mmCIF file of C-alpha atoms in Angstrom:
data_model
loop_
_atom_site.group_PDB
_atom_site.id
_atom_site.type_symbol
_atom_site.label_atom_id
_atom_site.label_comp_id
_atom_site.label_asym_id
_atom_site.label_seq_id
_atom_site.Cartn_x
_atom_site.Cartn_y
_atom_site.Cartn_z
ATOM 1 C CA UNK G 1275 2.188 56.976 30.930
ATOM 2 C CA UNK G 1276 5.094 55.026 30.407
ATOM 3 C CA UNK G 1277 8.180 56.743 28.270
ATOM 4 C CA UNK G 1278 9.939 53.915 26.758
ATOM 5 C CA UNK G 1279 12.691 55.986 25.186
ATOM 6 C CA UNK G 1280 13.873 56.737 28.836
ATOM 7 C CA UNK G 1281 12.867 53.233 29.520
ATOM 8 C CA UNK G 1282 15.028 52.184 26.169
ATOM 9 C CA UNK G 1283 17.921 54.198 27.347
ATOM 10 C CA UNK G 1284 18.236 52.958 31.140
ATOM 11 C CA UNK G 1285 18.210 49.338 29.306
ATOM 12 C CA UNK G 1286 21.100 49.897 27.107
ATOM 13 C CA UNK G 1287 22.963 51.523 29.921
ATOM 14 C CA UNK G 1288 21.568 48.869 32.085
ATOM 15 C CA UNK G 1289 23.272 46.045 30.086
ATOM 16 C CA UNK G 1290 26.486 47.971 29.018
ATOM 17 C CA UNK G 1291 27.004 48.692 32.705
ATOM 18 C CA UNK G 1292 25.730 45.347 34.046
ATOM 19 C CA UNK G 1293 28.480 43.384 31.720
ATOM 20 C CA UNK G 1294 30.812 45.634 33.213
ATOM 21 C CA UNK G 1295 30.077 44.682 36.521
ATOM 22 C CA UNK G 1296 30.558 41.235 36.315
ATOM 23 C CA UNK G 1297 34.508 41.998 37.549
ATOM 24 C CA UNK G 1298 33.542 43.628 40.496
ATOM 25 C CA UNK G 1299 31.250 41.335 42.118
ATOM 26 C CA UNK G 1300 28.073 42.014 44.080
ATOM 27 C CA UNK G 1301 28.841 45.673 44.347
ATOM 28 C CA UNK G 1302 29.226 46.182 40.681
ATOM 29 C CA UNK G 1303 25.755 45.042 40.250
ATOM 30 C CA UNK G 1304 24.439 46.989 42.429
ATOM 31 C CA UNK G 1305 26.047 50.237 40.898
ATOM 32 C CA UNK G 1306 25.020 49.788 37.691
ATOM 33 C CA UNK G 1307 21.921 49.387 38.684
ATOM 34 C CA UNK G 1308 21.912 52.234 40.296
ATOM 35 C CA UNK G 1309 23.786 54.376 37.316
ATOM 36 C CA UNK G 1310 21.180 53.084 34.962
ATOM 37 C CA UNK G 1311 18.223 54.081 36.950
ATOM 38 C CA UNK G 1312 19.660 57.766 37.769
ATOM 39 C CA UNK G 1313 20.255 58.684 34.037
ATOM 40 C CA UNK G 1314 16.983 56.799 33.237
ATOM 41 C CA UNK G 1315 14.819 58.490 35.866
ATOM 42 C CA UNK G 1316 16.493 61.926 34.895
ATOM 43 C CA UNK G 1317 15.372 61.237 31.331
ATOM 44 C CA UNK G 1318 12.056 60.728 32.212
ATOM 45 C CA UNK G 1319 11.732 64.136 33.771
ATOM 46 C CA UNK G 1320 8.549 63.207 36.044
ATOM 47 C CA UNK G 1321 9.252 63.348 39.458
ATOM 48 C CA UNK G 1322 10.675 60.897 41.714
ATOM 49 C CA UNK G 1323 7.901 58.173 41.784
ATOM 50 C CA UNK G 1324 7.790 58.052 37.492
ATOM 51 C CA UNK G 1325 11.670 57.869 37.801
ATOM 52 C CA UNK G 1326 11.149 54.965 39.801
ATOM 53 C CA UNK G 1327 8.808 53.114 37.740
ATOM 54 C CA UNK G 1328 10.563 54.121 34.428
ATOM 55 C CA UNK G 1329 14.236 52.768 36.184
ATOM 56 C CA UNK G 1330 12.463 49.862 37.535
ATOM 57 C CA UNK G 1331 11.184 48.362 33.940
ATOM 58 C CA UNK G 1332 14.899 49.429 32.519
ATOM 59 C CA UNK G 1333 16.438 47.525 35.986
ATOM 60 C CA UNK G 1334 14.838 44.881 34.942
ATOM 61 C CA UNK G 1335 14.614 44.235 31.463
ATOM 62 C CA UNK G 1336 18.667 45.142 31.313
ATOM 63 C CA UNK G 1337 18.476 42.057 34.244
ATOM 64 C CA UNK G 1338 16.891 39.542 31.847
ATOM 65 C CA UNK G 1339 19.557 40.161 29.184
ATOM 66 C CA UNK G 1340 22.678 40.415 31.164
ATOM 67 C CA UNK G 1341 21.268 37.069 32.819
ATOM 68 C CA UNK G 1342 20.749 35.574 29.227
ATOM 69 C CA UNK G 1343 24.274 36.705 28.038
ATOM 70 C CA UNK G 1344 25.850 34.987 31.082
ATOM 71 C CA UNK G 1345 23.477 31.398 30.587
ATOM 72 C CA UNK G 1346 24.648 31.592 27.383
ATOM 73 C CA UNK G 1347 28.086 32.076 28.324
ATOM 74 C CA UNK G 1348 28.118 29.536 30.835
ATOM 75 C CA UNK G 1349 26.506 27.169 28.096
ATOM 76 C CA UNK G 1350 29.251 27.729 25.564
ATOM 77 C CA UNK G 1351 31.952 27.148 28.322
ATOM 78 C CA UNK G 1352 30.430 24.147 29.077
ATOM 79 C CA UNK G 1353 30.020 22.952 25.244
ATOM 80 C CA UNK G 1354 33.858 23.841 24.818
ATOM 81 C CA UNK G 1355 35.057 21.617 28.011
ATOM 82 C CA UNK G 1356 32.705 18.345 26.948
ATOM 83 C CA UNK G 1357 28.964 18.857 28.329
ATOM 84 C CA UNK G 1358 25.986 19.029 26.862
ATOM 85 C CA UNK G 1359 26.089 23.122 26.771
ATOM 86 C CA UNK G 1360 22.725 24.181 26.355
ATOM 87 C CA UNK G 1361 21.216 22.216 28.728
ATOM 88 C CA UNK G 1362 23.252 24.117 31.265
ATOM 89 C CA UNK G 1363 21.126 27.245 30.166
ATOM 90 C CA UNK G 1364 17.660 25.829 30.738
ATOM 91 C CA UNK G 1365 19.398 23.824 34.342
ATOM 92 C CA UNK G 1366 18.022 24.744 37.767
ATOM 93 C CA UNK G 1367 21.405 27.003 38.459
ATOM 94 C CA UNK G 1368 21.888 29.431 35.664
ATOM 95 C CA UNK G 1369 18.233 30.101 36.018
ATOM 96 C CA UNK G 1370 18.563 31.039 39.275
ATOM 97 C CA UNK G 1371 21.084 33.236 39.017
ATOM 98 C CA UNK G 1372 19.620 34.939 36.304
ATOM 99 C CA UNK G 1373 16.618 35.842 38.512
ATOM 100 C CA UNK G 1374 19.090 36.757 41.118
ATOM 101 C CA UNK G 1375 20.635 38.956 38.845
ATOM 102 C CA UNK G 1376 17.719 40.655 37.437
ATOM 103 C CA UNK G 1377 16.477 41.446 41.137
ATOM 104 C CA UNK G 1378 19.702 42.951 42.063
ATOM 105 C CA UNK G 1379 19.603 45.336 38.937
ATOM 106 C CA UNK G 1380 16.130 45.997 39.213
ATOM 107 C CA UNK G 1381 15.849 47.023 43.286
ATOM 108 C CA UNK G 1382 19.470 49.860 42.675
ATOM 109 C CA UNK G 1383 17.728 50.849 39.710
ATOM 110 C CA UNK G 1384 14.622 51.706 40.892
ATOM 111 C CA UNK G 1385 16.451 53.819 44.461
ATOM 112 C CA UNK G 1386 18.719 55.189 41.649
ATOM 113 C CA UNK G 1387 14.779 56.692 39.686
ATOM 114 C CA UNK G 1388 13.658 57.629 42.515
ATOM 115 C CA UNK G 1389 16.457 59.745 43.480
ATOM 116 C CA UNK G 1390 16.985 60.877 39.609
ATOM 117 C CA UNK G 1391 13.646 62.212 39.781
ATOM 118 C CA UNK G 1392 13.591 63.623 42.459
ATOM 119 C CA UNK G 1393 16.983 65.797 41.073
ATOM 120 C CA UNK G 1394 15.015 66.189 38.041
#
């Protein structure tokens, strides 16, 4: 069974550490994601597969909101120099990288669970 306040917890730490990570490029993604799983997964306190699932749904979720937050972003940016902002949000690119974003926060996440719980 799924525990959604270690879930709840890897998200918030998932997005606080995934807006971080936006100055160190690539890697920083991939270390939050980790980070967030770990402490998620540890949380959880059910071995190393449940603190891979459990990282995996925060990895994710955290993902879809740091991805949102930088659409939006990007949308407001645009707005303020003369395009039509919000259509830059719902665009072919910005979606993209948001899925590209969530996948590399959800695959560290889910090595860092598994390795959390396995600590655990």
């Amino acid at each position: 069974m799924t525990d959604w306040r270690s879930v709840g917890i890897g998200f918030i730490l998932q997005v606080v550490f995934g807006i971080i990570a936006f100055a160190f490029l690539g890697v920083g993604t991939v270390i939050a994601g980790f980070l967030a799983g770990l402490v998620s997964a540890y949380l959880t306190n059910d071995g190393a597969r449940a603190g891979a699932w459990h990282s995996l749904l925060s990895g994710a979720l955290g993902g879809i909101i740091v991805a949102t937050i930088a659409g939006i972003a990007i949308s407001l940016l645009g707005f303020a120099l003369g395009s039509s902002g919000l259509g830059a949000l719902f665009g072919g690119s910005v979606v993209a990288i948001g899925v590209l974003i969530a996948f590399l926060t959800a695959i560290p996440s889910s090595v860092g669970g598994a390795i959390g719980g396995y600590i655990n």
